[in-house]
Each structure stands twice: as structure tokens, then as C-alpha cells.
Short mmCIF file of C-alpha atoms and ligand atoms in Angstrom, two decimals:
data_model
loop_
_atom_site.label_atom_id
_atom_site.label_comp_id
_atom_site.label_asym_id
_atom_site.label_seq_id
_atom_site.Cartn_x
_atom_site.Cartn_y
_atom_site.Cartn_z
CA MET A 1 36.03 -67.99 -148.18
CA SER A 2 36.74 -70.06 -151.35
CA GLN A 3 33.24 -71.95 -151.41
CA VAL A 4 30.35 -70.47 -153.37
CA MET A 5 29.40 -67.00 -151.84
CA SER A 6 25.91 -65.96 -151.22
CA PRO A 7 24.75 -62.65 -153.10
CA HIS A 8 26.25 -60.87 -150.03
CA GLU A 9 27.63 -60.91 -146.51
CA VAL A 10 28.33 -58.82 -143.81
CA VAL A 11 32.36 -58.90 -142.22
CA ALA A 12 33.03 -57.11 -139.08
CA LEU A 13 36.42 -55.19 -139.52
CA ARG A 14 37.73 -54.18 -136.11
CA ALA A 15 39.04 -50.82 -135.48
CA PHE A 16 40.63 -48.93 -132.53
CA SER A 17 39.82 -50.77 -129.46
CA ASP A 18 36.38 -51.78 -129.69
CA ASN A 19 34.71 -50.03 -132.98
CA TYR A 20 33.28 -52.36 -135.65
CA ILE A 21 33.36 -51.24 -139.38
CA TRP A 22 30.55 -53.46 -140.94
CA THR A 23 31.41 -54.26 -144.32
CA VAL A 24 28.86 -55.70 -147.11
CA ARG A 25 30.91 -57.60 -149.63
CA ASP A 26 30.32 -60.20 -152.21
CA ALA A 27 33.09 -61.84 -154.40
CA SER A 28 34.18 -58.47 -156.16
CA CYS A 29 32.97 -55.77 -154.08
CA ALA A 30 32.86 -54.18 -150.62
CA ALA A 31 30.68 -51.13 -149.16
CA VAL A 32 31.75 -50.01 -145.61
CA VAL A 33 29.80 -48.35 -142.80
CA ASP A 34 31.69 -45.96 -140.90
CA PRO A 35 35.23 -46.59 -141.35
CA GLY A 36 36.71 -44.89 -138.52
CA ASP A 37 40.19 -45.74 -139.65
CA ALA A 38 41.25 -46.44 -143.34
CA GLN A 39 44.17 -49.15 -142.84
CA PRO A 40 41.70 -51.96 -141.59
CA VAL A 41 39.72 -51.47 -144.65
CA LEU A 42 42.49 -51.15 -147.00
CA ASP A 43 44.22 -54.47 -145.55
CA TYR A 44 40.77 -56.30 -146.09
CA LEU A 45 40.43 -55.15 -149.80
CA ARG A 46 43.66 -56.00 -150.58
CA ALA A 47 43.68 -59.23 -148.95
CA GLU A 48 40.33 -60.15 -150.25
CA ARG A 49 41.08 -58.41 -154.02
CA LEU A 50 37.81 -56.08 -153.56
CA GLU A 51 36.80 -52.83 -154.81
CA LEU A 52 35.23 -50.46 -152.81
CA ALA A 53 31.60 -49.65 -154.05
CA ALA A 54 30.59 -46.78 -151.36
CA ILE A 55 31.05 -45.58 -147.79
CA LEU A 56 28.11 -45.11 -145.37
CA ASN A 57 28.49 -42.83 -142.25
CA THR A 58 25.78 -42.68 -139.55
CA HIS A 59 27.22 -39.78 -137.73
CA HIS A 60 30.13 -37.09 -137.62
CA HIS A 61 32.14 -38.56 -134.75
CA ALA A 62 35.82 -39.36 -135.92
CA ASP A 63 35.85 -42.82 -134.80
CA HIS A 64 33.30 -43.68 -137.42
CA VAL A 65 34.31 -40.84 -140.31
CA GLY A 66 38.07 -40.44 -139.80
CA GLY A 67 38.88 -43.15 -142.50
CA ASN A 68 36.93 -41.38 -145.22
CA ALA A 69 39.47 -39.36 -146.78
CA ALA A 70 42.33 -42.09 -146.90
CA LEU A 71 39.99 -44.16 -148.59
CA LEU A 72 38.67 -41.70 -151.08
CA ALA A 73 42.04 -40.88 -151.85
CA ARG A 74 42.40 -44.71 -153.15
CA TYR A 75 38.68 -45.35 -154.26
CA ARG A 76 36.35 -42.74 -156.02
CA VAL A 77 33.25 -43.78 -154.38
CA PRO A 78 30.06 -42.21 -153.22
CA VAL A 79 29.69 -41.30 -149.14
CA TYR A 80 26.19 -41.25 -147.74
CA GLY A 81 25.49 -39.79 -144.62
CA PRO A 82 23.76 -37.22 -142.76
CA HIS A 83 23.23 -33.52 -143.79
CA ASP A 84 26.00 -32.43 -141.46
CA GLU A 85 28.75 -30.24 -142.43
CA ARG A 86 30.90 -31.77 -139.99
CA ILE A 87 31.13 -34.80 -142.40
CA ARG A 88 32.89 -33.30 -145.40
CA GLU A 89 33.37 -36.11 -147.55
CA VAL A 90 29.74 -36.94 -147.73
CA THR A 91 28.83 -37.03 -151.66
CA HIS A 92 25.05 -37.95 -150.84
CA PRO A 93 23.51 -36.58 -148.04
CA LEU A 94 20.37 -38.15 -146.75
CA ARG A 95 17.33 -37.21 -144.70
CA ASP A 96 14.83 -39.36 -142.89
CA GLY A 97 12.45 -41.37 -145.07
CA GLU A 98 14.80 -41.15 -148.18
CA ARG A 99 15.72 -44.42 -149.87
CA MET A 100 19.20 -45.17 -151.49
CA LYS A 101 20.31 -47.90 -153.47
CA LEU A 102 23.78 -49.49 -152.46
CA PRO A 103 26.00 -49.32 -155.50
CA HIS A 104 26.91 -52.77 -157.34
CA PHE A 105 24.87 -54.34 -154.51
CA GLY A 106 21.44 -53.01 -155.37
CA ILE A 107 20.35 -53.09 -151.61
CA GLU A 108 17.79 -50.75 -151.05
CA PHE A 109 18.05 -48.79 -147.73
CA ASP A 110 15.51 -46.81 -145.79
CA VAL A 111 17.45 -43.44 -143.92
CA LEU A 112 16.08 -43.04 -140.51
CA GLU A 113 17.09 -39.67 -138.56
CA ILE A 114 17.71 -41.02 -135.28
CA PRO A 115 18.93 -38.37 -132.86
CA GLY A 116 19.97 -38.46 -129.33
CA HIS A 117 23.62 -39.24 -129.57
CA THR A 118 24.30 -36.63 -132.20
CA ARG A 119 21.42 -34.16 -133.62
CA THR A 120 21.92 -35.72 -137.25
CA HIS A 121 22.73 -39.33 -136.49
CA ILE A 122 21.26 -41.50 -139.23
CA ALA A 123 20.67 -45.33 -139.69
CA PHE A 124 20.31 -47.25 -142.64
CA PHE A 125 18.04 -50.11 -142.87
CA GLY A 126 17.58 -52.60 -145.63
CA GLY A 127 18.01 -56.34 -146.73
CA GLY A 128 16.88 -57.03 -143.30
CA MET A 129 20.01 -55.24 -141.93
CA LEU A 130 20.25 -52.14 -139.64
CA PHE A 131 23.51 -49.95 -139.29
CA CYS A 132 22.68 -47.69 -136.44
CA GLY A 133 26.09 -46.66 -135.45
CA ASP A 134 26.19 -45.39 -131.67
CA THR A 135 22.24 -44.84 -131.23
CA LEU A 136 21.53 -48.40 -130.29
CA PHE A 137 23.89 -51.11 -128.87
CA ALA A 138 23.36 -54.68 -127.90
CA ALA A 139 21.76 -54.27 -124.34
CA GLY A 140 22.23 -50.43 -124.40
CA CYS A 141 22.47 -46.97 -126.21
CA GLY A 142 24.49 -44.30 -126.94
CA ARG A 143 25.58 -41.52 -124.73
CA LEU A 144 23.41 -38.27 -124.96
CA PHE A 145 26.10 -35.65 -126.37
CA GLU A 146 24.04 -33.55 -128.52
CA GLY A 147 20.37 -34.67 -127.91
CA THR A 148 17.51 -35.17 -124.95
CA PRO A 149 16.12 -38.24 -123.42
CA ALA A 150 13.15 -37.45 -125.68
CA GLN A 151 14.72 -37.47 -128.48
CA MET A 152 16.82 -40.63 -127.74
CA HIS A 153 13.53 -42.50 -126.51
CA ALA A 154 11.81 -41.44 -129.88
CA SER A 155 14.93 -42.61 -131.89
CA LEU A 156 14.92 -46.21 -130.16
CA SER A 157 10.91 -46.23 -130.32
CA LYS A 158 11.50 -46.01 -134.05
CA LEU A 159 14.07 -48.60 -134.27
CA MET A 160 11.77 -50.80 -132.23
CA ARG A 161 9.10 -50.59 -134.95
CA LEU A 162 11.39 -52.42 -137.49
CA PRO A 163 10.65 -56.03 -137.76
CA ASP A 164 11.78 -58.27 -134.83
CA THR A 165 14.25 -60.46 -137.14
CA THR A 166 16.40 -57.58 -138.36
CA ALA A 167 19.86 -58.00 -137.92
CA VAL A 168 21.08 -55.10 -135.62
CA TYR A 169 24.95 -54.19 -136.48
CA CYS A 170 26.11 -51.29 -133.95
CA GLY A 171 29.39 -49.50 -134.13
CA HIS A 172 30.82 -50.82 -131.06
CA GLU A 173 31.56 -53.81 -129.07
CA TYR A 174 30.05 -52.81 -125.60
CA THR A 175 27.79 -55.74 -125.40
CA LEU A 176 29.38 -57.26 -121.93
CA SER A 177 29.80 -53.77 -120.29
CA ASN A 178 25.95 -52.81 -121.22
CA ILE A 179 24.46 -56.15 -119.89
CA ARG A 180 26.49 -55.56 -116.50
CA PHE A 181 24.49 -52.37 -116.16
CA ALA A 182 21.11 -53.86 -117.74
CA LYS A 183 21.21 -56.34 -114.69
CA ALA A 184 21.33 -53.49 -112.45
CA ALA A 185 18.54 -51.55 -114.20
CA ASP A 186 16.40 -54.84 -114.94
CA PRO A 187 17.54 -57.48 -112.15
CA ASP A 188 14.94 -60.63 -112.95
CA ASN A 189 15.11 -60.32 -116.62
CA ARG A 190 15.85 -64.12 -117.57
CA ALA A 191 16.34 -63.20 -121.38
CA LEU A 192 19.15 -61.00 -120.42
CA ARG A 193 21.28 -63.87 -118.09
CA GLU A 194 21.10 -65.98 -121.08
CA LEU A 195 22.37 -63.02 -123.40
CA GLU A 196 25.04 -62.95 -120.90
CA ALA A 197 26.18 -66.24 -120.93
CA ARG A 198 26.32 -66.39 -125.03
CA ALA A 199 28.19 -63.10 -125.10
CA GLN A 200 30.70 -64.12 -122.73
CA ARG A 201 31.39 -67.45 -124.91
CA GLN A 202 31.55 -65.36 -127.91
CA ARG A 203 33.98 -63.02 -126.18
CA GLU A 204 36.28 -65.60 -124.81
CA GLN A 205 36.88 -66.85 -128.59
CA ASP A 206 37.23 -63.29 -129.60
CA LEU A 207 34.22 -63.40 -131.69
CA PRO A 208 31.63 -60.31 -132.23
CA THR A 209 28.42 -60.51 -129.87
CA LEU A 210 26.66 -58.59 -133.07
CA PRO A 211 24.72 -58.52 -134.90
CA SER A 212 21.77 -58.46 -132.33
CA ASN A 213 18.37 -58.29 -133.53
CA ILE A 214 15.34 -56.32 -132.95
CA ALA A 215 13.76 -59.12 -131.04
CA GLN A 216 16.60 -59.38 -128.68
CA GLU A 217 16.96 -55.61 -127.93
CA LYS A 218 13.08 -55.69 -126.83
CA ALA A 219 13.70 -58.56 -124.62
CA THR A 220 17.08 -57.33 -123.04
CA ASN A 221 17.66 -53.82 -123.75
CA PRO A 222 16.59 -51.44 -120.62
CA PHE A 223 16.62 -48.48 -122.87
CA VAL A 224 13.75 -49.67 -124.65
CA ARG A 225 12.30 -51.41 -121.96
CA CYS A 226 11.63 -48.00 -120.12
CA SER A 227 7.84 -48.61 -120.02
CA GLU A 228 8.52 -52.12 -118.04
CA THR A 229 7.55 -52.28 -114.53
CA ALA A 230 10.87 -53.77 -113.26
CA VAL A 231 12.82 -50.76 -114.85
CA VAL A 232 10.41 -48.03 -114.02
CA ALA A 233 11.22 -49.26 -110.37
CA THR A 234 14.90 -49.55 -110.32
CA ALA A 235 15.28 -46.15 -112.35
CA SER A 236 12.84 -44.55 -109.59
CA ARG A 237 14.91 -46.02 -106.84
CA TYR A 238 17.90 -44.18 -108.52
CA ALA A 239 16.09 -40.74 -108.96
CA GLY A 240 14.72 -40.76 -105.70
CA LYS A 241 11.10 -40.40 -106.84
CA ALA A 242 8.65 -42.00 -108.60
CA LEU A 243 9.08 -41.79 -112.49
CA GLN A 244 5.93 -41.26 -114.48
CA ASP A 245 6.72 -41.69 -118.21
CA PRO A 246 9.37 -43.68 -120.23
CA VAL A 247 11.19 -40.25 -121.21
CA ALA A 248 11.92 -39.86 -117.48
CA VAL A 249 12.90 -43.33 -117.07
CA LEU A 250 15.37 -43.28 -120.16
CA GLY A 251 17.09 -39.89 -118.98
CA ALA A 252 17.55 -41.49 -115.08
CA ILE A 253 19.07 -44.78 -116.42
CA ARG A 254 21.24 -42.82 -118.82
CA GLU A 255 22.77 -40.86 -115.91
CA TRP A 256 22.80 -44.05 -113.65
CA LYS A 257 24.96 -45.73 -116.68
CA ASN A 258 27.11 -42.67 -117.26
CA GLN A 259 28.76 -43.33 -113.53
CA PHE A 260 27.91 -47.05 -113.16
FE1 FE B 301 31.78 -44.12 -131.82
ZN1 ZN B 302 29.70 -41.70 -131.84
#
């Protein structure tokens, strides 16, 4: 880290067993996405001698917002998140279509409402990056705790309209277990096998498999491939009837994965 630093870079801080606290940083400042735990952030800021510039929250779950209060006790920074009274610390509630400028970095993020995992889940898209919390995972999607298959389908479709090269920063390291299921739902998908080989190598070296990108998800993620013949076929087999539309397919494979 002693070389000349690019304007900013994104670092994965680990929390709990498989959460990532994505951290945008430059030589002097950092902004964190979904600090479920404050300690890894405080340790990193101290070790790297960085100031905290902002907190971004995608949704209200404790493993994404649990560190907000402890960080705010140390740093007075804005907190960007959804309109949801369950996240008390949000100072700048955001709606779909709004744009925010990340303090210090000046990166402009478009806010996308992407309900499904929770009803108020949002994503931040800007600077070629997407922070999508627990809605879209590499080769998977979040559980439908507060949403319907139709909502999740609409949310994932919205994300798939972003540029193919967009770097996708998901909230958890779930890639290998997602691939294990994806191979059952989309058995002859070659891109999936290639992704599996790469992800296995990365995990053996204890490296994150993320970020993904939109093109990779279109090629490998069964939850965004609910109109593909192969996925429709396996979903129909699981459901015991011919499924007609992608929302029904998504609903079926989401249920299937819950007990896979
Ligand atoms: Fe989570
Ligand atoms: Zn969650």
C-alpha cells in the first residue's frame, strides 16, 4: 500500500463468518458499506490511518447495520440508507432514482430500490460499482424474508439492466454454496463450471470471490436466468408442473434452494 494510490480503491473487510464490509478508500479517507460490526472497520481505519467519511446501508438487517452506532460514536459522518425506521442511524434516507454524492470521494451513486430480501432494500450504483447488499449474490440471490418472487424478479431485472462491466459487491461470501445449487438448477452451463473452478482457487487462497460483474451474473446466476430453457425445465421438474413465466420459475428455484 505504499505505492502511489489510484484515486480510490475498494477493500473487503470481513465480519462475522461470511459478511463483507466493502470499504471505498483513498490515501486519507474511507467510506464503508454495511458495517454489521464496527470493530473490523475501527481496526482498519487505525492501521491505515484513515478518517471515516460516510456509512452506507443497503438494508436493516443487523449483520449490515449493527456497527453503525459504534462508528458514529467515534466519527460524526452521514449515514445513507433506505427510508426505514428500523435503521435509526440513517441521516440521509434515500429513494429510488435519487442520486447522492459520496462525501470526500465525490463519486455519484444512483439509488435503486430493490425489494425482495427486505421490503426497503436499496442498492448504490456509481463509479462502475454496485453495492447490492443481500439482494444479488454471485450465482444467487437473497432469501425472500419480506418480499415476493415478483418483487425479487423485478429487482434482479433492474440490476441486470446496468452495464455488463459493473463490478458487483455483494454482502456475503456465498459464491461456492450458490454454485453448488446453480449447477443443479442449470446443469449444462459451462460458464458456471468455469466460475466454480475460479472460485475454488480463490477460496483455497482465502481470497474473496467478489466482486462479480453483471455479465458474469447473466451467464451464471440461475435467479436471473429464469427464462432460460434449462432453468425453466429443472424448475418445472422441481415444482411438478410446467412453469410458464419467469416469476414462477424464480419462486420455485428460491424454494428449492431453501431446502437444497
Ligand atoms: Fe446479510
Ligand atoms: Zn440481509
